[in-house]
Tab-separated table of C-alpha atoms in Angstrom:
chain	number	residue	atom	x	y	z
A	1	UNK	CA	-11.537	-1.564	21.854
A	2	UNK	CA	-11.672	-5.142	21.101
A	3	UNK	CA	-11.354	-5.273	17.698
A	4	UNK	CA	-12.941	-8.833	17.270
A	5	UNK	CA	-15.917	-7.663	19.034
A	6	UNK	CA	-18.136	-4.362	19.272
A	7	UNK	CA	-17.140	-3.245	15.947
A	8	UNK	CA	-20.758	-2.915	14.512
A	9	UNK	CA	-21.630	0.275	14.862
A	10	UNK	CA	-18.714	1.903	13.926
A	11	UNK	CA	-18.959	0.073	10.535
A	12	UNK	CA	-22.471	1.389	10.519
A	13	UNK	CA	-21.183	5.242	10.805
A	14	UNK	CA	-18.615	4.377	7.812
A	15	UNK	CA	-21.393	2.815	5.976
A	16	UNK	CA	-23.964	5.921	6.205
A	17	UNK	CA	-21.170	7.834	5.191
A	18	UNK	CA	-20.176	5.935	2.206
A	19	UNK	CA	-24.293	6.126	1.368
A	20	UNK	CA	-23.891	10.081	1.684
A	21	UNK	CA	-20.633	10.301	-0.661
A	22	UNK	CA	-22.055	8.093	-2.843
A	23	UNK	CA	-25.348	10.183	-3.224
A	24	UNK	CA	-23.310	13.559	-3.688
A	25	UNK	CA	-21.304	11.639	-6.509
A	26	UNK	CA	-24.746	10.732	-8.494
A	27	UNK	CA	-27.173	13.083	-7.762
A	28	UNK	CA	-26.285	15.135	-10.823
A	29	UNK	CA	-27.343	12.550	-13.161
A	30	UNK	CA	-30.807	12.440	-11.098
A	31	UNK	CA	-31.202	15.965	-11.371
A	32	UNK	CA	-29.307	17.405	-14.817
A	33	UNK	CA	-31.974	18.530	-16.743
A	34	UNK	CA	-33.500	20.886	-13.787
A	35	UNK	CA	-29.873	22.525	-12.973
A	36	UNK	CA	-29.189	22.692	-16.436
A	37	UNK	CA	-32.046	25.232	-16.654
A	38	UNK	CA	-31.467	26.593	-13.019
A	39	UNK	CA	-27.732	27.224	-14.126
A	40	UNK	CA	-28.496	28.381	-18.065
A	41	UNK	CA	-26.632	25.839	-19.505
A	42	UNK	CA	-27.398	23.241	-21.955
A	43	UNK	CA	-27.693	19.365	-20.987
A	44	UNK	CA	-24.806	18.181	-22.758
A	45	UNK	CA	-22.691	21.186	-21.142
A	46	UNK	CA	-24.427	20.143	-17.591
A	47	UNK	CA	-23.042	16.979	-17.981
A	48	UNK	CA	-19.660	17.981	-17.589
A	49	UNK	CA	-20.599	17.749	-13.765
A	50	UNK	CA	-20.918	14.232	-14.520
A	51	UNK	CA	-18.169	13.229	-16.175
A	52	UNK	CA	-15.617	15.463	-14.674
A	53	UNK	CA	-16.172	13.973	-11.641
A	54	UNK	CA	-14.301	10.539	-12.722
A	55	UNK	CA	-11.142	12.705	-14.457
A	56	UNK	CA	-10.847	14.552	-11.264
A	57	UNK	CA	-10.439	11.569	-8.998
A	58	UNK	CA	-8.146	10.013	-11.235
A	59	UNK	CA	-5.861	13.261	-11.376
A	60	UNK	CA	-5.707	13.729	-7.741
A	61	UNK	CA	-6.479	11.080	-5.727
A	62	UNK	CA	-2.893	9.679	-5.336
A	63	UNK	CA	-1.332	13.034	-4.718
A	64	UNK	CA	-4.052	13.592	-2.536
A	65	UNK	CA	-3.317	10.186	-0.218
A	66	UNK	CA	0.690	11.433	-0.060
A	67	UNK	CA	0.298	14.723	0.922
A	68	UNK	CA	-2.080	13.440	3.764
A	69	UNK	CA	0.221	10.901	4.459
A	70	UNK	CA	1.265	11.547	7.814
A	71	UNK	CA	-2.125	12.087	9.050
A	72	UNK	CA	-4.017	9.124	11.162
A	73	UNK	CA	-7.073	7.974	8.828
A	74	UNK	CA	-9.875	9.373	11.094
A	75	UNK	CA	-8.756	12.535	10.636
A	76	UNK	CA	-8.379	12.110	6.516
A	77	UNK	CA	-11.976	10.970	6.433
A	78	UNK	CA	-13.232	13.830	8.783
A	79	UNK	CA	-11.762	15.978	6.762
A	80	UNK	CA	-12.979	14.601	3.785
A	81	UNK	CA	-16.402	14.646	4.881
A	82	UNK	CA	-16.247	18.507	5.990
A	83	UNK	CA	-14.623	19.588	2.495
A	84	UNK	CA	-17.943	17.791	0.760
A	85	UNK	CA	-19.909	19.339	3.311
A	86	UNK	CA	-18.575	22.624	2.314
A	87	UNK	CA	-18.794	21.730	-1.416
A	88	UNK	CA	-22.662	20.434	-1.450
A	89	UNK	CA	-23.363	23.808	0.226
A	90	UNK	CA	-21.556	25.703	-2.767
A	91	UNK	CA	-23.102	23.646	-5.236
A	92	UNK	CA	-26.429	24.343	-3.240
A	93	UNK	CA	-26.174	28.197	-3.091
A	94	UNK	CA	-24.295	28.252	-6.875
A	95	UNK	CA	-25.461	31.394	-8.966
A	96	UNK	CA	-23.544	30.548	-11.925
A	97	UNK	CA	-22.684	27.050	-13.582
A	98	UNK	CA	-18.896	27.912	-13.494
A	99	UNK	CA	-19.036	28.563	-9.629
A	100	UNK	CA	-21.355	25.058	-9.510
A	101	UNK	CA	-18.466	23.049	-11.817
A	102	UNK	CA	-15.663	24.422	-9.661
A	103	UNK	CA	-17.749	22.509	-6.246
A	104	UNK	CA	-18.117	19.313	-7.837
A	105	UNK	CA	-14.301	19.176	-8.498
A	106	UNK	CA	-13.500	20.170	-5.444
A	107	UNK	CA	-16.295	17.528	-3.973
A	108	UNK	CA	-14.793	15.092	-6.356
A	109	UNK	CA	-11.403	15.437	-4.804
A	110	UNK	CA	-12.352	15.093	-1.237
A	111	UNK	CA	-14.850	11.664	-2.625
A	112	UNK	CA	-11.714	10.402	-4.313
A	113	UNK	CA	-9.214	10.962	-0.850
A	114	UNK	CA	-12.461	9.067	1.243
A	115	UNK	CA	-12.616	6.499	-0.763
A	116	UNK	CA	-9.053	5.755	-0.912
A	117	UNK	CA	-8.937	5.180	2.731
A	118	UNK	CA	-12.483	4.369	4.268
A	119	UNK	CA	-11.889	1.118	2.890
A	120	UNK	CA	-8.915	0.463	4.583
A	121	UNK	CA	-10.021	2.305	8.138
A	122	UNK	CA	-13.082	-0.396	7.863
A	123	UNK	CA	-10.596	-3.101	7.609
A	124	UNK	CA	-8.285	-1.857	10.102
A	125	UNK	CA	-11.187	-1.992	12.935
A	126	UNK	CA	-11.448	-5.996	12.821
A	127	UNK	CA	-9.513	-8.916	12.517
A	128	UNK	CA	-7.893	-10.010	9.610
A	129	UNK	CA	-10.784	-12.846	9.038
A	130	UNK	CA	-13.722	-10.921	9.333
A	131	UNK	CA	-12.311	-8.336	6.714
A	132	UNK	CA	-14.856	-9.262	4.067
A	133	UNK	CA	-17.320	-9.204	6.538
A	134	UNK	CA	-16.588	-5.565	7.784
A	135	UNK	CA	-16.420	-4.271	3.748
A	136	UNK	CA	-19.779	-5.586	3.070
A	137	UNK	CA	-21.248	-3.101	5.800
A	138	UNK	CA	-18.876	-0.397	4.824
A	139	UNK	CA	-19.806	-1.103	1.414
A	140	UNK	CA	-23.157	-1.510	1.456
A	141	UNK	CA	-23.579	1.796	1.372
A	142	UNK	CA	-23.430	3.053	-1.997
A	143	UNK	CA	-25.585	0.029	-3.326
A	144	UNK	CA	-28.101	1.725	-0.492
A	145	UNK	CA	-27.583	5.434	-2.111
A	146	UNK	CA	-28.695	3.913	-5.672
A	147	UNK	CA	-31.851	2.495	-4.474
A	148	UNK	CA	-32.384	5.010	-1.840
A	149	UNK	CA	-30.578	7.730	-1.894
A	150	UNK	CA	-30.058	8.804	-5.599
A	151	UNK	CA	-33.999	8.363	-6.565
A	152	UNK	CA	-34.991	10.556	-3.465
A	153	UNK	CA	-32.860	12.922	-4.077
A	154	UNK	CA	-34.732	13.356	-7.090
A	155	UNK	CA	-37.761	13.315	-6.336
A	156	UNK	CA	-37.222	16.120	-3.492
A	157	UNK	CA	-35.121	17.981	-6.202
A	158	UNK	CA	-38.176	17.905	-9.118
A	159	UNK	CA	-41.067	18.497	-6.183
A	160	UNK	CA	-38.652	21.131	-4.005
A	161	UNK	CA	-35.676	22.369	-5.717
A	162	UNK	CA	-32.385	20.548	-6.940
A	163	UNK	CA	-30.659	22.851	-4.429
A	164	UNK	CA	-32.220	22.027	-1.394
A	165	UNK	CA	-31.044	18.246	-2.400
A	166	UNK	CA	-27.760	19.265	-2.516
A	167	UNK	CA	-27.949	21.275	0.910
A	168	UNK	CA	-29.689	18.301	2.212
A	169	UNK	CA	-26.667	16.377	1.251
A	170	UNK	CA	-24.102	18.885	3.164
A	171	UNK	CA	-26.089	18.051	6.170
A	172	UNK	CA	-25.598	14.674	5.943
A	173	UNK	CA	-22.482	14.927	5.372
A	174	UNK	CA	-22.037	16.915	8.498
A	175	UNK	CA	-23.667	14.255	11.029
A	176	UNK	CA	-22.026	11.301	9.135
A	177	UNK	CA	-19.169	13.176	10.294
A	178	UNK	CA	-20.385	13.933	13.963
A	179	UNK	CA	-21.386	10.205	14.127
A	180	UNK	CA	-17.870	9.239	12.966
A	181	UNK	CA	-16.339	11.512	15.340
A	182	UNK	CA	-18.027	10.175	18.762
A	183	UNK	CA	-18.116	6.151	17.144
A	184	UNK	CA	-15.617	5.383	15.230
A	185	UNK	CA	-12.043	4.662	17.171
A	186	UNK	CA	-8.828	6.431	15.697
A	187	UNK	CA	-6.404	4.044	14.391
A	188	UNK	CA	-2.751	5.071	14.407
A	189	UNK	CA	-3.105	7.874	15.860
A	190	UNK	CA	-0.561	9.547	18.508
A	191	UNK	CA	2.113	8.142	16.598
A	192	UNK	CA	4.060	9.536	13.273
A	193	UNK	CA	4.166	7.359	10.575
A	194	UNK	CA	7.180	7.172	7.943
A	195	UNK	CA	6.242	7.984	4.795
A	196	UNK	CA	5.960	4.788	2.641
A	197	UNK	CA	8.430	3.567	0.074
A	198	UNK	CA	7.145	4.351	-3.444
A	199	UNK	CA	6.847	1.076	-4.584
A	200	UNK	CA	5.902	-0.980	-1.810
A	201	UNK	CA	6.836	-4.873	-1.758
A	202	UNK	CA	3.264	-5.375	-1.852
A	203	UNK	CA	2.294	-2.912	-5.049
A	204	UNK	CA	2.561	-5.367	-7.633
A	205	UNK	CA	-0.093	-7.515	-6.110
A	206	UNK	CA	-2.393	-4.431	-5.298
A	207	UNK	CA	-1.858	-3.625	-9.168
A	208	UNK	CA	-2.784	-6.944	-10.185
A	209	UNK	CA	-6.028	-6.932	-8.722
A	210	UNK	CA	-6.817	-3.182	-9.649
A	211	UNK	CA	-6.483	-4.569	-13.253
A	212	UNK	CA	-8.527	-7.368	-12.731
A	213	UNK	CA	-11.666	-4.989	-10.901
A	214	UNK	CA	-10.347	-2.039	-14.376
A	215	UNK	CA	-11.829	-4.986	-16.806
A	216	UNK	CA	-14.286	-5.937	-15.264
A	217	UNK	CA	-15.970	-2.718	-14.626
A	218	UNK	CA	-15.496	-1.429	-17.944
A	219	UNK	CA	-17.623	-4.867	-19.034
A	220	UNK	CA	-19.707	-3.756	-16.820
A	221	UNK	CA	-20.472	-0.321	-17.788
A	222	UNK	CA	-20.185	-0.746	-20.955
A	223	UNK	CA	-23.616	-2.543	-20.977
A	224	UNK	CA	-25.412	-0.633	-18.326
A	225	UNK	CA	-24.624	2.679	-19.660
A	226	UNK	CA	-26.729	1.031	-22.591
A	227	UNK	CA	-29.320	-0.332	-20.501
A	228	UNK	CA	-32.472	0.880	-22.065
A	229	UNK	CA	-31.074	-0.296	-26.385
A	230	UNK	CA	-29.694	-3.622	-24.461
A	231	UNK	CA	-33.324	-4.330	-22.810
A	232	UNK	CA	-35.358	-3.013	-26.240
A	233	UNK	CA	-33.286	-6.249	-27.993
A	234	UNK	CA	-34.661	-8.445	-25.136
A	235	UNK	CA	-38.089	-7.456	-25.771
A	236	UNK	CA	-38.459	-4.586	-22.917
A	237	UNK	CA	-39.761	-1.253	-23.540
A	238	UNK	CA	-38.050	1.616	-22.575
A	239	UNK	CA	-41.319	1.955	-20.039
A	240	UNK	CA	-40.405	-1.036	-18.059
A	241	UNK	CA	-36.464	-0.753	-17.967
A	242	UNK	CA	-37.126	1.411	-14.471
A	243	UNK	CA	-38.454	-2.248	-13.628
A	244	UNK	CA	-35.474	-3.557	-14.853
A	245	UNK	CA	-33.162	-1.235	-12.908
A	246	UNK	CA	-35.175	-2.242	-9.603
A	247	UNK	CA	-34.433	-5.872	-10.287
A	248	UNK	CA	-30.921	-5.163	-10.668
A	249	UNK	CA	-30.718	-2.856	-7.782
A	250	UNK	CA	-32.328	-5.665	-5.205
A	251	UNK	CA	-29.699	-8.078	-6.634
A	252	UNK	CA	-26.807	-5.873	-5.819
A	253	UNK	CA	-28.139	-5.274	-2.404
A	254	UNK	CA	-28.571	-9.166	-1.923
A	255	UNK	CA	-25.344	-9.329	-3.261
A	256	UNK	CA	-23.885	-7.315	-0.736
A	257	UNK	CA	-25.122	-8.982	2.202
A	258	UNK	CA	-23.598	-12.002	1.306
A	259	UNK	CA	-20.749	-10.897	-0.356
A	260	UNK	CA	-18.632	-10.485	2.971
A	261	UNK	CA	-18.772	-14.079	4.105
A	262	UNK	CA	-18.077	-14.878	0.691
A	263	UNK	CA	-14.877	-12.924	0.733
A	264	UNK	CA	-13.793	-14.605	3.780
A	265	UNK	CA	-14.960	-17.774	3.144
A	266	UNK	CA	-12.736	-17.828	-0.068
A	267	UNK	CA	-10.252	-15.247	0.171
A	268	UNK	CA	-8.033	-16.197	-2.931
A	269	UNK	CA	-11.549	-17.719	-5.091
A	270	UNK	CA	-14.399	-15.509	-4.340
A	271	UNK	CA	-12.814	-12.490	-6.716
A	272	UNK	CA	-11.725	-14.698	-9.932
A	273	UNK	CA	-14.742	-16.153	-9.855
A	274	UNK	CA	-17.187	-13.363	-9.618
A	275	UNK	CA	-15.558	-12.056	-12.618
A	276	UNK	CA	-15.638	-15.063	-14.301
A	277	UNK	CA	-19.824	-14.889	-13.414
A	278	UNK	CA	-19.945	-11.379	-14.265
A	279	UNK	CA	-18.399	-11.782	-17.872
A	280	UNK	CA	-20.467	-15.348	-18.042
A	281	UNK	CA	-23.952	-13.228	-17.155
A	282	UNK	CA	-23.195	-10.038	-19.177
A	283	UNK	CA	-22.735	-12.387	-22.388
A	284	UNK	CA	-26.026	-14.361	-21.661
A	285	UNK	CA	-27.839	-10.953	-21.645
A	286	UNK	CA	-27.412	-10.049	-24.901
A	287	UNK	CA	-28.590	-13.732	-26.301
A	288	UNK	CA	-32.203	-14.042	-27.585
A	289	UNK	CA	-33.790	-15.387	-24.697
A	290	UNK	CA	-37.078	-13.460	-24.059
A	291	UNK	CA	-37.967	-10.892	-21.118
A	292	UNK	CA	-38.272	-13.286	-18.113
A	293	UNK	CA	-34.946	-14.817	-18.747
A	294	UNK	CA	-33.392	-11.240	-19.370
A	295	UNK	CA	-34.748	-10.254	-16.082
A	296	UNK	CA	-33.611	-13.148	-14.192
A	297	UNK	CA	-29.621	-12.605	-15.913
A	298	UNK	CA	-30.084	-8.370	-14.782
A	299	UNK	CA	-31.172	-9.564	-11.471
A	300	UNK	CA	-28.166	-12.051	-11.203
A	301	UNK	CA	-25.927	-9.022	-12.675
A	302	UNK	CA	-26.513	-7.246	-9.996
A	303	UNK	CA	-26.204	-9.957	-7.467
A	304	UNK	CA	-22.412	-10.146	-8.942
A	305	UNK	CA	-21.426	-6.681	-9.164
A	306	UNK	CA	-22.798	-6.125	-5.369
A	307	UNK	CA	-20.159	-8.804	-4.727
A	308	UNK	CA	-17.461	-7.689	-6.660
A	309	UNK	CA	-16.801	-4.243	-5.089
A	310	UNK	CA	-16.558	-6.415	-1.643
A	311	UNK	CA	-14.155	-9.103	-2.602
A	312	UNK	CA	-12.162	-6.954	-4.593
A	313	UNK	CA	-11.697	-4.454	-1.828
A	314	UNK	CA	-10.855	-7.316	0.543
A	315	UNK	CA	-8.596	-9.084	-1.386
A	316	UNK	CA	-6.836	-5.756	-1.829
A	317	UNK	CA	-6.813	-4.869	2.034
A	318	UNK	CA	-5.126	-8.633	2.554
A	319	UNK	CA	-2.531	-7.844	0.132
A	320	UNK	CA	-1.431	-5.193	0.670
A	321	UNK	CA	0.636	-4.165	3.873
A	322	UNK	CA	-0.160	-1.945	6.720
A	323	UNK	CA	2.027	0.933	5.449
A	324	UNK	CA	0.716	0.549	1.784
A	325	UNK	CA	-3.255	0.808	1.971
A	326	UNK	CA	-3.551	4.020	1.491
A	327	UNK	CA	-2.034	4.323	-1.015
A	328	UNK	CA	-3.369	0.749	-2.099
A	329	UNK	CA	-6.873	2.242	-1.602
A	330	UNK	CA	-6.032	5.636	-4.065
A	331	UNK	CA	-4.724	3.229	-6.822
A	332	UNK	CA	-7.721	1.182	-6.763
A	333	UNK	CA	-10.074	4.142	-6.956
A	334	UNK	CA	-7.856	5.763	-9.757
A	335	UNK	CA	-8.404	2.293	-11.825
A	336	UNK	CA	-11.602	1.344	-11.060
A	337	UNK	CA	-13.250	4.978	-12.001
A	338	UNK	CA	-10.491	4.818	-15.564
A	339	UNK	CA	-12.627	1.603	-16.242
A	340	UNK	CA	-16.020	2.836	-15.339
A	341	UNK	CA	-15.056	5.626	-17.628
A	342	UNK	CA	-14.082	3.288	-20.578
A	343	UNK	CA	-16.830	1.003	-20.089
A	344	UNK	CA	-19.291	4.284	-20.896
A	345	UNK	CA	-16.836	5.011	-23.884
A	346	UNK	CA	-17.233	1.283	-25.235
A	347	UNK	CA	-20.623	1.553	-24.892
A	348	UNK	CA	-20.524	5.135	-26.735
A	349	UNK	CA	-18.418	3.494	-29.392
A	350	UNK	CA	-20.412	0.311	-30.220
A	351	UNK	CA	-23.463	2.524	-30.525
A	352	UNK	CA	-21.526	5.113	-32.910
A	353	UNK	CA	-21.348	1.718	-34.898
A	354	UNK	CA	-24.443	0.516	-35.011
A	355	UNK	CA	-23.099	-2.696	-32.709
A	356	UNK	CA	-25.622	-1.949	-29.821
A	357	UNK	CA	-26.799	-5.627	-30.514
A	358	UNK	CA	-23.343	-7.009	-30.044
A	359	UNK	CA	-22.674	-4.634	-27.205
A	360	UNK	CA	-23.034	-8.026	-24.261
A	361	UNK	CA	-20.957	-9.704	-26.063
A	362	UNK	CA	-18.016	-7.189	-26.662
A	363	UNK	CA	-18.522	-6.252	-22.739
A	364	UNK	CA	-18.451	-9.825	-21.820
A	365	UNK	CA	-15.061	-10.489	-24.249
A	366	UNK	CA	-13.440	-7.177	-21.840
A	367	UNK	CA	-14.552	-8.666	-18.493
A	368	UNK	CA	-13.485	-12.115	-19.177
A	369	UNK	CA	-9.908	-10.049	-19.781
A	370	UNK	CA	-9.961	-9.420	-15.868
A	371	UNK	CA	-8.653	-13.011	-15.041
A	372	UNK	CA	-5.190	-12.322	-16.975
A	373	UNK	CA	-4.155	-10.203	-14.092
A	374	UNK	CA	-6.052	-12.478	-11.023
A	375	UNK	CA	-4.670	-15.379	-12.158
A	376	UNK	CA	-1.204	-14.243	-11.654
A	377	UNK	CA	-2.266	-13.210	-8.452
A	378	UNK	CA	-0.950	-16.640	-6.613
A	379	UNK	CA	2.497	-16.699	-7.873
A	380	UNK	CA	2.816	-12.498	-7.094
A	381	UNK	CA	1.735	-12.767	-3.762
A	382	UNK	CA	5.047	-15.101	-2.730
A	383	UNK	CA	6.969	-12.513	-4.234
A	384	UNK	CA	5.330	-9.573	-2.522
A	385	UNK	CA	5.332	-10.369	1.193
A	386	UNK	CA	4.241	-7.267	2.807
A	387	UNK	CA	5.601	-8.222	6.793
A	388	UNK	CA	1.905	-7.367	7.752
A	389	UNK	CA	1.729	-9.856	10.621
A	390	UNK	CA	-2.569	-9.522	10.673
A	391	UNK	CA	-2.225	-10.894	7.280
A	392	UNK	CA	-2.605	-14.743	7.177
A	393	UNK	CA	-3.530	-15.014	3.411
A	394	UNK	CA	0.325	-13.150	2.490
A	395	UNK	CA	1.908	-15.740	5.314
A	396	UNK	CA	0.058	-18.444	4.115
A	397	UNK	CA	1.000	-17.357	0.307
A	398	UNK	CA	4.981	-18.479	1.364
């Protein structure tokens, strides 16, 4: 296959199947308060399903990428996608809430080994200057599963039955599969790979930008874990902040679209400066400024954290060399679900204080931490040439 050409469609299967992972992973939060009662649990004890999801990617999501090492990354993602399968079902057909915790971890383990190489089997189908490009597709599913996927989840799960949802979801996860299987060319495989070195030359660089992605997502979440206090101060009721969400939600998915060309357009500016935007924007959201201009700063939000998800991932994929992007691609979902989990703790924190009001502000003051890292990015990068010959942003960086 030509990898400068014909490599639509099987971006298209990795997208729908980063929509369908992405929908197993929040579809609990759509859906608590009817498996709560379904399960005979409390909310607050339902929403471990939530939150353990996060802990359990970050436990095993870089043992999970070495033990699978040796395997060719079609067949890590196939078998990713089968393990959720069988996990949605199990969560479907759960009697107990024990037996329905145990699935999610389980589901949360395959998500995290997925994740930590779809990215780089995306990038591995194209040439190294239409990488941004290719992750925007890839990508674009989850920012698809939060406008799509996630709200009809729900309503099929409040007008049918939260476990036909989550059988639902098994399916899908069956013919993203399938669809993978027949479209999507192997890379790699036929031959054995040597296991990596532990610290690869280009690890410092892929830690660097993890670091830069940890701050700015817990900026990030800080505030929209807050969403509906944040908006109240901006003169929104808690009525409209659905409204709100929506605006945010078409900016993300605009964001998206154009965040590939971006990427490649600027391959060393396009991530320093989103974050610079994002921790510019989350400040000017929690300044008096009246609901039209609040609306216009969520809609730009989520413009910039459609982006950031893109470029990050792409400037990671660049860095990093052939034999490190797996394990590149289990670091940076390890960091980047730490800081989504801190960014809900800030947010937890500042309202324990009574410093909703100042909540933008203290996000902003994290996210604007994330160019520390990035902008020791340049100098890194001569030190931590990979040999990864598709790689003309490392060559260049000599």
């Amino acid at each position: 296959m030509n990898r400068s050409k014909g490599f639509l469609i099987p971006l298209l299967a990795l997208g729908a199947a980063t929509f369908t992972t992405v929908s197993s992973e929040m579809m609990p939060a759509g859906v608590l308060d009817s498996m709560s009662s379904s399960l005979s649990v409390d909310v607050s004890t339902a929403g471990l399903l939530v939150t353990g999801w996060a802990g359990t990617i970050a436990l095993t999501g870089i043992p999970l990428v070495r033990l699978t090492m040796r395997w060719s990354r079609k067949s890590v993602v196939l078998a990713s996608l089968g393990v959720l399968a069988a996990a949605n079902l199990v969560t479907a057909l759960a009697p107990t809430y024990a037996m329905a915790l145990v699935a999610r971890m389980v589901a949360a383990g395959a998500h995290g080994l997925f994740w930590a190489v779809v990215v780089a089997y995306g990038a591995s189908l194209v040439p190294a200057e239409r990488v941004g490009r290719a992750l925007s597709i890839v990508l674009a599913g989850p920012t698809v599963a939060g406008l799509v996927g996630v709200p009809l989840g729900t309503q099929v799960a409040h007008q049918i039955g939260w476990r036909v949802t989550f059988a639902a979801l098994a399916t899908l996860c069956l013919l993203c599969a399938a669809a993978i299987g027949t479209l999507v060319p192997p890379v790699g495989d036929g031959t054995v790979r040597p296991e990596p070195e532990r610290w690869d030359r280009s690890a410092r660089s892929v830690l660097m930008v993890a670091g830069g992605g940890f701050f700015s997502l817990i900026g990030y979440y800080a505030v929209f874990t807050f969403v509906v206090p944040v908006s109240a101060a901006a003169g929104i009721g808690a009525g409209a902040v659905p409204g709100v969400l929506l605006a945010s939600g078409i900016g993300g998915f605009a964001g998206v679209l154009v965040a590939g060309r971006i990427g490649d357009r600027w391959p060393r500016a396009a991530l320093p400066a989103t974050a610079l935007a994002l921790a510019v924007v989350t400040a000017g959201m929690g300044m008096p400024s009246g609901p039209i201009v609040y609306v216009i700063l969520v809609t730009l939000w989520g413009v910039l954290i459609g982006i950031l998800p893109v470029v990050l991932q792409a400037r990671v994929m660049r860095l990093a060399s052939e034999q490190f992007r797996n394990t590149a691609g289990s670091i940076l979902i390890t960091v980047l679900n730490l800081g989504i989990g801190l960014g809900a703790g800030l947010g937890s924190l500042a309202s324990s204080l009574g410093l909703l009001t100042f909540l933008p502000a203290i996000a902003a003051a994290v996210a604007i931490l994330a160019l520390g890292p990035l902008s020791l990015l340049r100098s890194s990068s001569r030190e931590d040439r990979s040999g990864n010959v598709a790689d003309r942003e490392l060559r260049h960086a000599e």
